[in-house]
Short mmCIF file of N, CA and C in Angstrom, two decimals:
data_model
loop_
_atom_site.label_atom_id
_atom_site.label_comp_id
_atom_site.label_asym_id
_atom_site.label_seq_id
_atom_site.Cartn_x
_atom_site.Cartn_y
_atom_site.Cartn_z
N UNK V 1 0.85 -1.17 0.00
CA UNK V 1 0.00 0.00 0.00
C UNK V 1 0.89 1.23 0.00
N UNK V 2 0.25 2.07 0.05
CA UNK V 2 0.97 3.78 -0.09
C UNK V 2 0.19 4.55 -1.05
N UNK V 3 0.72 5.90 -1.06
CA UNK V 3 0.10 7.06 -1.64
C UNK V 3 1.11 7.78 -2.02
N UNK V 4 0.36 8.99 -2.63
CA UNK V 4 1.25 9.67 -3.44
C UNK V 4 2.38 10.58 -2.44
N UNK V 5 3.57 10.55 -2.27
CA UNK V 5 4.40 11.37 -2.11
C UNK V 5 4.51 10.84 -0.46
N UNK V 6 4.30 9.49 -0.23
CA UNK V 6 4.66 8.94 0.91
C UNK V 6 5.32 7.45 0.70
N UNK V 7 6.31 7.09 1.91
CA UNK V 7 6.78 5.72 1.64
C UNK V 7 5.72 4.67 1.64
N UNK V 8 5.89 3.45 0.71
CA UNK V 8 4.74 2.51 0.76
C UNK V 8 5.66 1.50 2.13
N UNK V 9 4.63 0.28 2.33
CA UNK V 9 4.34 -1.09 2.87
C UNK V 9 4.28 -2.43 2.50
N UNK V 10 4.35 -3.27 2.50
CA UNK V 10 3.39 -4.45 2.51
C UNK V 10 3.72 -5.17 3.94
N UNK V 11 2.10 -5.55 3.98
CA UNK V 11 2.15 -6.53 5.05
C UNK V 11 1.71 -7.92 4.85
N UNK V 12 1.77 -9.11 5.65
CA UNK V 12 1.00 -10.49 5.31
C UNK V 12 1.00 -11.57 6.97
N UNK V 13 0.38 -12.12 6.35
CA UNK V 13 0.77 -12.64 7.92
C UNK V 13 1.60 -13.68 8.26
N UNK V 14 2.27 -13.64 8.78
CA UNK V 14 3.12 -14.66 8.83
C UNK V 14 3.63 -16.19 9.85
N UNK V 15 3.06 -15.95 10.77
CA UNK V 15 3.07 -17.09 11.89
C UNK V 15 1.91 -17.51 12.53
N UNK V 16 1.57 -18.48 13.13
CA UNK V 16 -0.01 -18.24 14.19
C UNK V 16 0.15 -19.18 15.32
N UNK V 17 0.26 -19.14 16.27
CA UNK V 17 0.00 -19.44 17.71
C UNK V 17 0.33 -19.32 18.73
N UNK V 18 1.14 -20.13 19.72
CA UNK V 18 1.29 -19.12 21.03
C UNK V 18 2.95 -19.08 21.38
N UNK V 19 2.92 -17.79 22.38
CA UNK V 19 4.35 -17.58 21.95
C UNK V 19 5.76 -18.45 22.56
N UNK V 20 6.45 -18.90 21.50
CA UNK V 20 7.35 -20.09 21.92
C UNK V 20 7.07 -20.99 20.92
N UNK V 21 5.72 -21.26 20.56
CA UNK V 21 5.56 -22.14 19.32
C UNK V 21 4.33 -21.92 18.54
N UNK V 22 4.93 -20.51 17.44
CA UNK V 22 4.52 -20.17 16.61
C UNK V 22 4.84 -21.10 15.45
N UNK V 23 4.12 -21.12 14.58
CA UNK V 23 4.14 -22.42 13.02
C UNK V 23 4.12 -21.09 12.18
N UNK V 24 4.77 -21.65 11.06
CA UNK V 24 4.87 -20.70 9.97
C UNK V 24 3.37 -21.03 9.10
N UNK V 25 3.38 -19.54 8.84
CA UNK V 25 1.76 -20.11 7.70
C UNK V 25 2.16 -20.47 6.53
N UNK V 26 1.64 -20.84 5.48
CA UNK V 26 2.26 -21.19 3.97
C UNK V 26 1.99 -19.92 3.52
N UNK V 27 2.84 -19.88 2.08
CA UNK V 27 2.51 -19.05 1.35
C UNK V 27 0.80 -19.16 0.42
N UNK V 28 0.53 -18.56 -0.48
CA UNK V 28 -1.03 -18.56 -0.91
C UNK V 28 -1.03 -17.79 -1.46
N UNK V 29 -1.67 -18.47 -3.27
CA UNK V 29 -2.00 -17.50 -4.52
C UNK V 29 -3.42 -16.39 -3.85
N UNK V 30 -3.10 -15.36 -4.35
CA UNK V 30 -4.55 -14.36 -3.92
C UNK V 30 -5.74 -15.10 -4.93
N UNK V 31 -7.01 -14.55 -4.37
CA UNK V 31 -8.20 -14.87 -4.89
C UNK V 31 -8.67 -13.27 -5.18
N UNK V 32 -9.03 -12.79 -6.06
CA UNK V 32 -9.70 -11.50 -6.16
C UNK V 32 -11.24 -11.46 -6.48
N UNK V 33 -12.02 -10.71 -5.54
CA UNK V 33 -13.60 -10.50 -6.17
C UNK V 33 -13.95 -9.19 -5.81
N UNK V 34 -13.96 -8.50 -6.74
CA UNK V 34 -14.55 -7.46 -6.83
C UNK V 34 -13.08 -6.39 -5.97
N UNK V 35 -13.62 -5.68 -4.58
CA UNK V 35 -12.50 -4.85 -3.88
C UNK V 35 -11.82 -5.99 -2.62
N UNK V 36 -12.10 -6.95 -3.03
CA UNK V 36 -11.49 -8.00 -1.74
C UNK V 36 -10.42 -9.20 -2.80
N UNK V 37 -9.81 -9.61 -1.48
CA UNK V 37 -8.23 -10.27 -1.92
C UNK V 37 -8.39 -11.14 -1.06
N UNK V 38 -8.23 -12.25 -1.22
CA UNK V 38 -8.60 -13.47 -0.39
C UNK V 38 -7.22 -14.58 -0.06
N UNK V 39 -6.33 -14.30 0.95
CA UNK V 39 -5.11 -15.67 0.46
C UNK V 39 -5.66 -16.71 1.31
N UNK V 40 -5.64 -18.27 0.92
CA UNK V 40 -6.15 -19.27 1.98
C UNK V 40 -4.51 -19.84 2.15
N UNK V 41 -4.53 -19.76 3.73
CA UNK V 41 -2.81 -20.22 4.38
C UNK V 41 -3.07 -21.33 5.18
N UNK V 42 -4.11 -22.21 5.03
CA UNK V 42 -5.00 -23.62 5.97
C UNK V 42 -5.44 -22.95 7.06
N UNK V 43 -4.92 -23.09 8.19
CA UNK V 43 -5.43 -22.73 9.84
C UNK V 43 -5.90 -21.04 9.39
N UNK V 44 -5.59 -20.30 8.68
CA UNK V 44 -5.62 -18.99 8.42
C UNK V 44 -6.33 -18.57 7.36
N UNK V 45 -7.37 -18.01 7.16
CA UNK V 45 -7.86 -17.03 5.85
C UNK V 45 -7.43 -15.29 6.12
N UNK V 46 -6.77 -14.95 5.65
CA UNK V 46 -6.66 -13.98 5.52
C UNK V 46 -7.10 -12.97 4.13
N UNK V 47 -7.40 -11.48 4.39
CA UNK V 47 -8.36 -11.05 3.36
C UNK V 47 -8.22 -9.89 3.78
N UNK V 48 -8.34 -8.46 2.61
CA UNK V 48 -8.24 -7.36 2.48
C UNK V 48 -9.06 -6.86 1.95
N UNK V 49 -9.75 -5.67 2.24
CA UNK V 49 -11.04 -4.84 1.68
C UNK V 49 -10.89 -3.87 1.24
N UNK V 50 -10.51 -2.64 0.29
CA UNK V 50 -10.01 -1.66 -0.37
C UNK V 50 -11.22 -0.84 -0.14
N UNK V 51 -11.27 -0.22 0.59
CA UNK V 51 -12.42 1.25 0.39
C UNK V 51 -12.13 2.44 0.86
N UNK V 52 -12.95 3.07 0.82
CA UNK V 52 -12.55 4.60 1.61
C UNK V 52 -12.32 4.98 2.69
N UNK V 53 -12.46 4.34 3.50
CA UNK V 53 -12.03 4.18 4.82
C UNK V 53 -9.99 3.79 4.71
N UNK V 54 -10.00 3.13 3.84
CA UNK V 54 -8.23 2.23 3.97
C UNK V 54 -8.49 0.52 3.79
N UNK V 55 -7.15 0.29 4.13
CA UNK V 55 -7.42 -0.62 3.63
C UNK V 55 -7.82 -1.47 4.86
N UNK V 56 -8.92 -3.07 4.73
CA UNK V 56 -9.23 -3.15 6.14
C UNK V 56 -8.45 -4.62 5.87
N UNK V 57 -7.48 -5.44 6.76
CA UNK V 57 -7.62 -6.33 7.08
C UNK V 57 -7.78 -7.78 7.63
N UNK V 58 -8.15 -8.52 7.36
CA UNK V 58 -9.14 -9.16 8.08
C UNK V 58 -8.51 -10.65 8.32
N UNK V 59 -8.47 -11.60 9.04
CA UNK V 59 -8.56 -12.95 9.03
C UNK V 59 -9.79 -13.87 9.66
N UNK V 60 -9.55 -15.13 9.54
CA UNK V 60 -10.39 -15.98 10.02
C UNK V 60 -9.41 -16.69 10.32
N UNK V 61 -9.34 -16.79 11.37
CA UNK V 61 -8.74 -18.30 11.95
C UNK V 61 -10.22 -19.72 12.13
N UNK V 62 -9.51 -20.63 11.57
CA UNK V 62 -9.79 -21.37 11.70
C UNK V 62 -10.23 -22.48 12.66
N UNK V 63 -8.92 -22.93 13.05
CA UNK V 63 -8.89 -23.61 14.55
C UNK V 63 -7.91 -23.01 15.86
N UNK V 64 -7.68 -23.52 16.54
CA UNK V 64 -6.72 -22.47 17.72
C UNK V 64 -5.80 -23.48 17.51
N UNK V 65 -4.68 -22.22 17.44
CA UNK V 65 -3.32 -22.68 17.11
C UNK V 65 -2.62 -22.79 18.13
N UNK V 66 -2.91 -22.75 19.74
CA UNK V 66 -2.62 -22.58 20.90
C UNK V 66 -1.75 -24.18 20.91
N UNK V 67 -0.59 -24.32 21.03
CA UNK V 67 -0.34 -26.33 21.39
C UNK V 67 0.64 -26.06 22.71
N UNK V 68 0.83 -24.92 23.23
CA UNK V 68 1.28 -24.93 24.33
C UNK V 68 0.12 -25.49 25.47
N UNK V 69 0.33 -26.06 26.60
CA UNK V 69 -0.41 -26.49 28.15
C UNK V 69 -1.15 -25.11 28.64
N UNK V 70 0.02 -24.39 28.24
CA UNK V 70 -0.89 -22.83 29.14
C UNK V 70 -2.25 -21.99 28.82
N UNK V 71 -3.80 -22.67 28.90
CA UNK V 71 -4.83 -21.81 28.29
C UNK V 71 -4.67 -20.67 28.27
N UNK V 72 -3.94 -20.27 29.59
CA UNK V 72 -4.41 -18.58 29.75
C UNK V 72 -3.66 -18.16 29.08
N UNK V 73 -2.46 -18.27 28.12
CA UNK V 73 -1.61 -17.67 27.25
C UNK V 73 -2.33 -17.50 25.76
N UNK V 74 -1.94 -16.02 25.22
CA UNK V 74 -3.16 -15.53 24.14
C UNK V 74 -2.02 -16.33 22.50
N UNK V 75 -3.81 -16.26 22.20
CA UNK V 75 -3.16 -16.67 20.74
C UNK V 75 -2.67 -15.65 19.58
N UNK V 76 -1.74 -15.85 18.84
CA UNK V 76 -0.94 -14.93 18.31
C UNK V 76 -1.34 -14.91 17.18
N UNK V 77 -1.13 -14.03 16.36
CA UNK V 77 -1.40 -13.81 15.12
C UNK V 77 -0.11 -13.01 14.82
N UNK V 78 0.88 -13.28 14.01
CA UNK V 78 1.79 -12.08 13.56
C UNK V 78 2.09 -11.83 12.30
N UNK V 79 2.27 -10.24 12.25
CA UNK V 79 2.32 -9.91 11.03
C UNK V 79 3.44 -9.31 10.74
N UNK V 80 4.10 -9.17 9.23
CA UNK V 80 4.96 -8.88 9.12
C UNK V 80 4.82 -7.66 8.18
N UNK V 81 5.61 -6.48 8.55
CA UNK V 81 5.14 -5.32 7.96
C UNK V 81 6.53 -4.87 7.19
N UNK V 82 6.93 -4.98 5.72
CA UNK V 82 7.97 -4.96 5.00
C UNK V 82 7.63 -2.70 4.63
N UNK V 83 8.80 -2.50 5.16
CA UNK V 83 8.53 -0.78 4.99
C UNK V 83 9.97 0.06 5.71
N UNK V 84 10.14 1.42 5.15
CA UNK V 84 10.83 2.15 6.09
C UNK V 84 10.52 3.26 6.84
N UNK V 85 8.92 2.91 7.37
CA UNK V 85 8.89 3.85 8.13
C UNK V 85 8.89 3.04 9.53
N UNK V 86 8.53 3.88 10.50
CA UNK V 86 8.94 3.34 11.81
C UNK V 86 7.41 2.72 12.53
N UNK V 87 7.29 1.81 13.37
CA UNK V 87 6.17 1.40 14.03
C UNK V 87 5.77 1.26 15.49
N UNK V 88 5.14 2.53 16.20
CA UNK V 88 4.99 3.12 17.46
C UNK V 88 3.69 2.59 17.81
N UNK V 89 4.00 1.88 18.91
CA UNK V 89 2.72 1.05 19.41
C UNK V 89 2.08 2.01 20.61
N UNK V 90 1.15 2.30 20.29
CA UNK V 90 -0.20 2.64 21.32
C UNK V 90 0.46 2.43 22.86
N UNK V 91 0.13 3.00 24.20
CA UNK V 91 0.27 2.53 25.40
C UNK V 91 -0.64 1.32 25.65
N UNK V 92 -1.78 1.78 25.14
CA UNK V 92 -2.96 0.08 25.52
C UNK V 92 -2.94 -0.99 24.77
N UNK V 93 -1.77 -0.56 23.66
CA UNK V 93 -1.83 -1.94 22.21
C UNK V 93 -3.28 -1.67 21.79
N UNK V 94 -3.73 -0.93 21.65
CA UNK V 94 -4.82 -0.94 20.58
C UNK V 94 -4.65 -0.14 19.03
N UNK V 95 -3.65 0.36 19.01
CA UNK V 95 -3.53 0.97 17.85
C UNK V 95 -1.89 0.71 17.32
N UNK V 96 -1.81 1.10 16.40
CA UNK V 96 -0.04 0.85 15.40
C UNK V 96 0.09 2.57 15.06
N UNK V 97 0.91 2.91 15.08
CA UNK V 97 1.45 3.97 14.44
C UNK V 97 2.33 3.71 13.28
N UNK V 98 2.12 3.87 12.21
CA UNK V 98 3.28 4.12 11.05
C UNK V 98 3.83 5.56 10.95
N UNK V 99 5.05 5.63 11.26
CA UNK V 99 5.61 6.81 11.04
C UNK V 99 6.60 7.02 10.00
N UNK V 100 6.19 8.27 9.51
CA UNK V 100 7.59 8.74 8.39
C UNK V 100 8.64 9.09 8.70
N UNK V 101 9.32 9.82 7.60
CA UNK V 101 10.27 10.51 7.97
C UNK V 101 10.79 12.19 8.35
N UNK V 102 9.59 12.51 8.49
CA UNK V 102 9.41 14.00 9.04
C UNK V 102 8.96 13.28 10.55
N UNK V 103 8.42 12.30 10.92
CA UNK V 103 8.40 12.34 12.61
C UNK V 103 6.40 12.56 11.90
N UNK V 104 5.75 12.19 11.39
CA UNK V 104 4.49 12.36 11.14
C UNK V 104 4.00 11.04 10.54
N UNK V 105 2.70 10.68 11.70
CA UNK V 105 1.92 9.68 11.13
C UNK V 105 1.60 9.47 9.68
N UNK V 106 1.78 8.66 8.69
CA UNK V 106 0.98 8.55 7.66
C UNK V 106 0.04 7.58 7.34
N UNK V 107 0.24 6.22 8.68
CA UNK V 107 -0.72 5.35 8.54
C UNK V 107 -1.15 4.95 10.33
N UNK V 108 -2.45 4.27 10.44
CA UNK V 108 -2.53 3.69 11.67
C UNK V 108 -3.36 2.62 11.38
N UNK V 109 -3.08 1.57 12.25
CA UNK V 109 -3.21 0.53 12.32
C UNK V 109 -4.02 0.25 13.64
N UNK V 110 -5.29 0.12 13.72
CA UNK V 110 -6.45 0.06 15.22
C UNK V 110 -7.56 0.02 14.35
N UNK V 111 -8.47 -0.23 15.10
CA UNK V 111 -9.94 -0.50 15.04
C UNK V 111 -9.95 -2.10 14.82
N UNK V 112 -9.27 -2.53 16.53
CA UNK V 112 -9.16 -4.58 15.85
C UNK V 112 -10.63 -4.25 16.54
N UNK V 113 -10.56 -5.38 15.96
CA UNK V 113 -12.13 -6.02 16.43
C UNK V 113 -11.94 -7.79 16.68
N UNK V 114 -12.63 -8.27 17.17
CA UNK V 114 -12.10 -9.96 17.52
C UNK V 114 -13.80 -10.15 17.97
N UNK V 115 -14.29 -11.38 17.27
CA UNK V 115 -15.16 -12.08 17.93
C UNK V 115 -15.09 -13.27 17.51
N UNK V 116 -15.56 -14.43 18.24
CA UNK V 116 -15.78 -16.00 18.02
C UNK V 116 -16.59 -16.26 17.04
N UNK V 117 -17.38 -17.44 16.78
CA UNK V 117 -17.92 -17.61 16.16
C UNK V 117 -19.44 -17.42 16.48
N UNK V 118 -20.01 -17.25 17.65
CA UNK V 118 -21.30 -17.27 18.37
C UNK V 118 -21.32 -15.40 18.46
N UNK V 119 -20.48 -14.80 18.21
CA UNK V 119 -20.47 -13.31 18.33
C UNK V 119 -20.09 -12.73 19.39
N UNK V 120 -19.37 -13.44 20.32
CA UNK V 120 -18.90 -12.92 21.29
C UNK V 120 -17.63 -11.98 21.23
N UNK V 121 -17.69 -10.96 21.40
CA UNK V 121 -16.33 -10.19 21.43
C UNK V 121 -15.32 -10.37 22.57
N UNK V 122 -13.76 -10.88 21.89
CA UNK V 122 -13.02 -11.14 22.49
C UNK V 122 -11.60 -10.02 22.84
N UNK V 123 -11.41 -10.12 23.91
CA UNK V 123 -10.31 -9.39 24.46
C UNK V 123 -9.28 -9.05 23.17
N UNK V 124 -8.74 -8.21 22.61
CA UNK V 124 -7.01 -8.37 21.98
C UNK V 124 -6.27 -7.32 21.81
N UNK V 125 -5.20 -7.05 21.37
CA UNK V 125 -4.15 -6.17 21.39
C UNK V 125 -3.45 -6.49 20.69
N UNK V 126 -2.39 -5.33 19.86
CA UNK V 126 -1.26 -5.39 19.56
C UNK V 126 -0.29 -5.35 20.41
N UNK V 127 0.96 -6.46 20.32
CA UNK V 127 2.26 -6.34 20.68
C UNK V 127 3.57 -6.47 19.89
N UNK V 128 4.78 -5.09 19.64
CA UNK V 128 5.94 -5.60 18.95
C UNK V 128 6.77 -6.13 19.95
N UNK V 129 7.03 -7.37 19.03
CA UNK V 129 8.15 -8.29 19.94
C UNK V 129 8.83 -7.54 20.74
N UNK V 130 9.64 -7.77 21.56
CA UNK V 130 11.00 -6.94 21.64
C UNK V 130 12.67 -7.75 20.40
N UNK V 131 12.06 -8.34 20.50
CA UNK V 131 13.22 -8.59 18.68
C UNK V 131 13.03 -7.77 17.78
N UNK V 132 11.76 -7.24 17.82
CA UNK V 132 11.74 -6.56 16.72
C UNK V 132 11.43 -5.11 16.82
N UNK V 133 12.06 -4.25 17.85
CA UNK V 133 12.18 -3.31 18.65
C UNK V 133 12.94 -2.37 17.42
N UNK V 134 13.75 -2.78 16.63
CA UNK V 134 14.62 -2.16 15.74
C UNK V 134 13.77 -1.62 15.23
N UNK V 135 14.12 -0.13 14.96
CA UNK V 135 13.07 0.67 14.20
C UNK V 135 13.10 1.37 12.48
N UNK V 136 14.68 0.79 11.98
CA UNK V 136 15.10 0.48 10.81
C UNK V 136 14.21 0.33 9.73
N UNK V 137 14.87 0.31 8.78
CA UNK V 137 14.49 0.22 7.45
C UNK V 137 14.08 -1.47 7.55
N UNK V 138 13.17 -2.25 6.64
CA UNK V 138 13.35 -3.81 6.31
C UNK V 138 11.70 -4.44 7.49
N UNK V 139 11.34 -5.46 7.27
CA UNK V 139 10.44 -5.91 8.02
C UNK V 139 10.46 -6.23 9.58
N UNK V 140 9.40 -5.47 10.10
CA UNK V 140 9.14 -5.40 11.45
C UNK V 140 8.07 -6.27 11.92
N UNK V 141 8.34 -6.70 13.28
CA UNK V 141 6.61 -7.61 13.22
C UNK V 141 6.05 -7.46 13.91
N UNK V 142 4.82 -7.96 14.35
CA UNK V 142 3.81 -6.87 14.79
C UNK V 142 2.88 -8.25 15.23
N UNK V 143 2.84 -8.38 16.38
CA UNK V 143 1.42 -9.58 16.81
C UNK V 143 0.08 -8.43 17.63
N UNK V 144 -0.68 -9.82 16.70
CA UNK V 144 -2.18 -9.67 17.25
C UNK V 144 -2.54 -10.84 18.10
N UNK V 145 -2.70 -10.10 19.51
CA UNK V 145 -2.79 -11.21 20.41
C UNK V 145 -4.22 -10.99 21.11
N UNK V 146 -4.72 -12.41 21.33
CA UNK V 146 -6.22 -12.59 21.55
C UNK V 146 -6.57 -13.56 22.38
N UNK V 147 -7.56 -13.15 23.81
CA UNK V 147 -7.61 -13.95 24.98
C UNK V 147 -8.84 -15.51 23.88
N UNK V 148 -8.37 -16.39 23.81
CA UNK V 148 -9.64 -16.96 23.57
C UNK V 148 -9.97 -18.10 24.37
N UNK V 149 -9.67 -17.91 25.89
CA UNK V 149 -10.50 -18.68 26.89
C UNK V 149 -12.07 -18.64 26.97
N UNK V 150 -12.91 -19.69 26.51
CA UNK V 150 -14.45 -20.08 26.24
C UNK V 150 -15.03 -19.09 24.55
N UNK V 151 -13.68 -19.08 23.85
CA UNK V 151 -14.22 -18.80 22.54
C UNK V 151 -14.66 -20.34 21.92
N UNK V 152 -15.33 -19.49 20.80
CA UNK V 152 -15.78 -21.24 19.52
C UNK V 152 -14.93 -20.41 18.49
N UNK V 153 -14.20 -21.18 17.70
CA UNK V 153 -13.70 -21.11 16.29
C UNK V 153 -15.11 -21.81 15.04
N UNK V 154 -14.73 -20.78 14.56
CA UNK V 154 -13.75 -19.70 13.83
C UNK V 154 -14.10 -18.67 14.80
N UNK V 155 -13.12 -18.07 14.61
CA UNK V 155 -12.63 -16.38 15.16
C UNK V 155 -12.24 -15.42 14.05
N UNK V 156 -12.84 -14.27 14.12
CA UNK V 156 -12.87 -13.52 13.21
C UNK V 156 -11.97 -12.28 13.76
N UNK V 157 -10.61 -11.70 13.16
CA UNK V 157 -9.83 -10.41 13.34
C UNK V 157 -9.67 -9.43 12.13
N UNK V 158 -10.26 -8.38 13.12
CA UNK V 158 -10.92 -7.13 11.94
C UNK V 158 -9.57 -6.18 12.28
N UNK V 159 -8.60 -5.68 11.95
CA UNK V 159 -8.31 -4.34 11.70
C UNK V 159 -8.38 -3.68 10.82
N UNK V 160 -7.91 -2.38 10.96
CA UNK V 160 -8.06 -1.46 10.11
C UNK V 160 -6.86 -0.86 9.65
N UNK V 161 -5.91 -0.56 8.28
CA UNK V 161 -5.25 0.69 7.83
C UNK V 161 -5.20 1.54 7.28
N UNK V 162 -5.49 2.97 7.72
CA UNK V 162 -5.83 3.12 7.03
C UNK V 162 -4.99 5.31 7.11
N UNK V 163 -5.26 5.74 5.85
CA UNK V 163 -4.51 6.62 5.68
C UNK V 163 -4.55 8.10 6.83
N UNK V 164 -3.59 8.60 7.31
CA UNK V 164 -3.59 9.92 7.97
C UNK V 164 -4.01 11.03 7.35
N UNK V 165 -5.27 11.75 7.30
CA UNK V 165 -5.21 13.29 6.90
C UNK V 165 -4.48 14.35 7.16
N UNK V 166 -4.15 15.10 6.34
CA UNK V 166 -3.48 16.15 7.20
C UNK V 166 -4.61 17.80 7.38
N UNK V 167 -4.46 18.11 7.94
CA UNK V 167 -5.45 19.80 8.05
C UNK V 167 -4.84 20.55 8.53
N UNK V 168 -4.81 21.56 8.17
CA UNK V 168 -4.42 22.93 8.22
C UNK V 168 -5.79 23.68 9.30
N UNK V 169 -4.53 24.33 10.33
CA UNK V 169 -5.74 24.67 11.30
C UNK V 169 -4.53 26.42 11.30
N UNK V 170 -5.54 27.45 11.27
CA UNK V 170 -4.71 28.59 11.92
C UNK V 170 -4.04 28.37 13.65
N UNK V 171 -3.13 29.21 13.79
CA UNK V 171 -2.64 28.77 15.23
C UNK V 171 -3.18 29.37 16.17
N UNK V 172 -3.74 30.89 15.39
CA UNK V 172 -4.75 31.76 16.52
C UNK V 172 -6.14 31.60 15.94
N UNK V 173 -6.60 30.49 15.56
CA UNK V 173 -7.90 30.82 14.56
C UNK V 173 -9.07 30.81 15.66
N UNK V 174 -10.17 31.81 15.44
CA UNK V 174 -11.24 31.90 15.95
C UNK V 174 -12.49 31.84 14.74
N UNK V 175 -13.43 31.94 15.19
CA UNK V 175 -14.57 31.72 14.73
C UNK V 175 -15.10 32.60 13.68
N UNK V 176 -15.64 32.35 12.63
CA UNK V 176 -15.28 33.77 11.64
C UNK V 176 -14.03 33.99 10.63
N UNK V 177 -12.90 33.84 11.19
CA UNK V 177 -12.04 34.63 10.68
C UNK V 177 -11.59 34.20 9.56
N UNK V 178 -12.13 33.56 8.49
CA UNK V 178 -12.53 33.27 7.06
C UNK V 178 -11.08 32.67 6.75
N UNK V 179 -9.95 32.11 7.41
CA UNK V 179 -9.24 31.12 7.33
C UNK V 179 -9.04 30.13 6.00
N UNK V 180 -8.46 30.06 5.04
CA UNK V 180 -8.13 29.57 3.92
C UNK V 180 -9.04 30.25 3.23
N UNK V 181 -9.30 31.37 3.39
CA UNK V 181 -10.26 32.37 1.96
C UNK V 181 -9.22 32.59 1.11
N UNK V 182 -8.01 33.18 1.44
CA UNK V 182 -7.58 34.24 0.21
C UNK V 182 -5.89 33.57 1.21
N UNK V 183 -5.28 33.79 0.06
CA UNK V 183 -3.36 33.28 0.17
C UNK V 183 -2.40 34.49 -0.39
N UNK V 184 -1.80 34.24 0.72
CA UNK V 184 -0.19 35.44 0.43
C UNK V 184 0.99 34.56 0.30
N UNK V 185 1.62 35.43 -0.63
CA UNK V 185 2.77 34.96 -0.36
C UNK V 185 4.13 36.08 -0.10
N UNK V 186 4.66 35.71 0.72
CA UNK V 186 5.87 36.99 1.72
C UNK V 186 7.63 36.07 1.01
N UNK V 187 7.80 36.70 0.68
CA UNK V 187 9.83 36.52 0.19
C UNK V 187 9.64 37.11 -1.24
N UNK V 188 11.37 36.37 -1.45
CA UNK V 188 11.65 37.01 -2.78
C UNK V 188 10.86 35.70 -3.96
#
C-alpha cells in the first residue's frame, strides 16, 4: 500500500500461535472478487477490503493454534510489515502507528475487532516483539494477540489501515475569521 508522495508497505501474515511455538503459515495464490483479496494459508484465511475508509484487514482463523499447556496464554497472530517507516505502538496496544520521515503519522493501524464464532467479542491487542524493537528500514513484526479462553472457532480479526489526513488549522484561529479564503505569499 501507499500514496502519493509517501513511503509505501506491505504486510501479510506470517506465523499463528502461542508464543514459543509459533508455526509458519504457507505461502497462498490471492483470490480477487470485486475490492477484496482473499489468500487461503490452511489454519488462516486472511483477506483485504479496499475502500474509503483504507485498507481493512481481516482474518479468520480457523482452529486455535494454541499447542502450548498454558490456556491462559493468548493466541498470536503475527504480522509482518515490509517498509521504512517506523512502528509506534499505542500505550494500551490498541492501535499501530506508522511513522515517516518527518516524525508524522501517515498510517494507523487500530480498530481490531475480535469475535468467536457465536459473536462474542473477544479481548485483543497489539504487541511488537521486543526482537523486533529495531526501528530500521526492512520488516518489522507486529502480533495480534487474543484472549480466547471459552471462545468457539472460527474467530474472526478485523483491523483497520488506514490513511492519515493532514489539516491545516490557523494557530490563533477563531470563529469567523474566514481562514483559507484568500493566500499570500511573503519573500523574494
Amino acid at each position: 500500500f501507499g500514496r502519493a508522495g509517501s513511503v509505501g508497505a506491505r504486510l501479510c501474515a506470517t506465523r499463528y500461535g502461542q508464543a514459543g511455538a509459533m508455526a509458519v503459515l504457507p505461502g497462498a495464490a490471492p483470490v480477487a472478487e470485486k475490492n477484496r483479496v482473499t489468500f487461503d494459508r490452511g489454519a488462516v484465511i486472511e483477506w483485504y477490503i479496499n475502500d474509503q475508509r483504507g485498507v481493512e484487514q481481516g482474518f479468520t482463523l480457523k482452529t486455535d493454534g494454541r499447542s502450548g499447556t498454558d490456556a491462559s496464554e493468548p493466541l498470536m497472530l503475527e504480522i509482518a510489515f515490509t517498509t521504512e517507516m517506523r512502528l509506534e505502538l499505542d500505550p494500551n496496544g490498541q492501535a499501530l502507528r506508522l511513522v515517516g520521515r518527518q516524525d508524522d503519522t501517515a498510517w494507523t493501524y487500530d480498530q481490531l475487532k475480535v469475535e468467536d464464532a457465536n459473536g462474542m467479542t473477544l479481548r485483543s491487542w497489539f504487541e511488537i516483539p521486543s526482537a523486533a524493537e529495531g526501528q530500521g528500514s526492512g520488516t518489522k513484526r507486529v502480533a495480534i494477540c487474543i484472549d480466547v479462553k471459552d471462545a468457539t472457532f472460527p474467530i474472526t480479526v478485523d483491523p483497520l489501515l488506514a490513511p492519515q489526513a493532514k489539516k491545516l488549522t490557523a494557530s490563533d484561529g477563531a470563529a469567523n475569521d474566514r481562514f483559507g479564503i484568500s493566500v499570500a505569499v511573503w519573500g523574494d
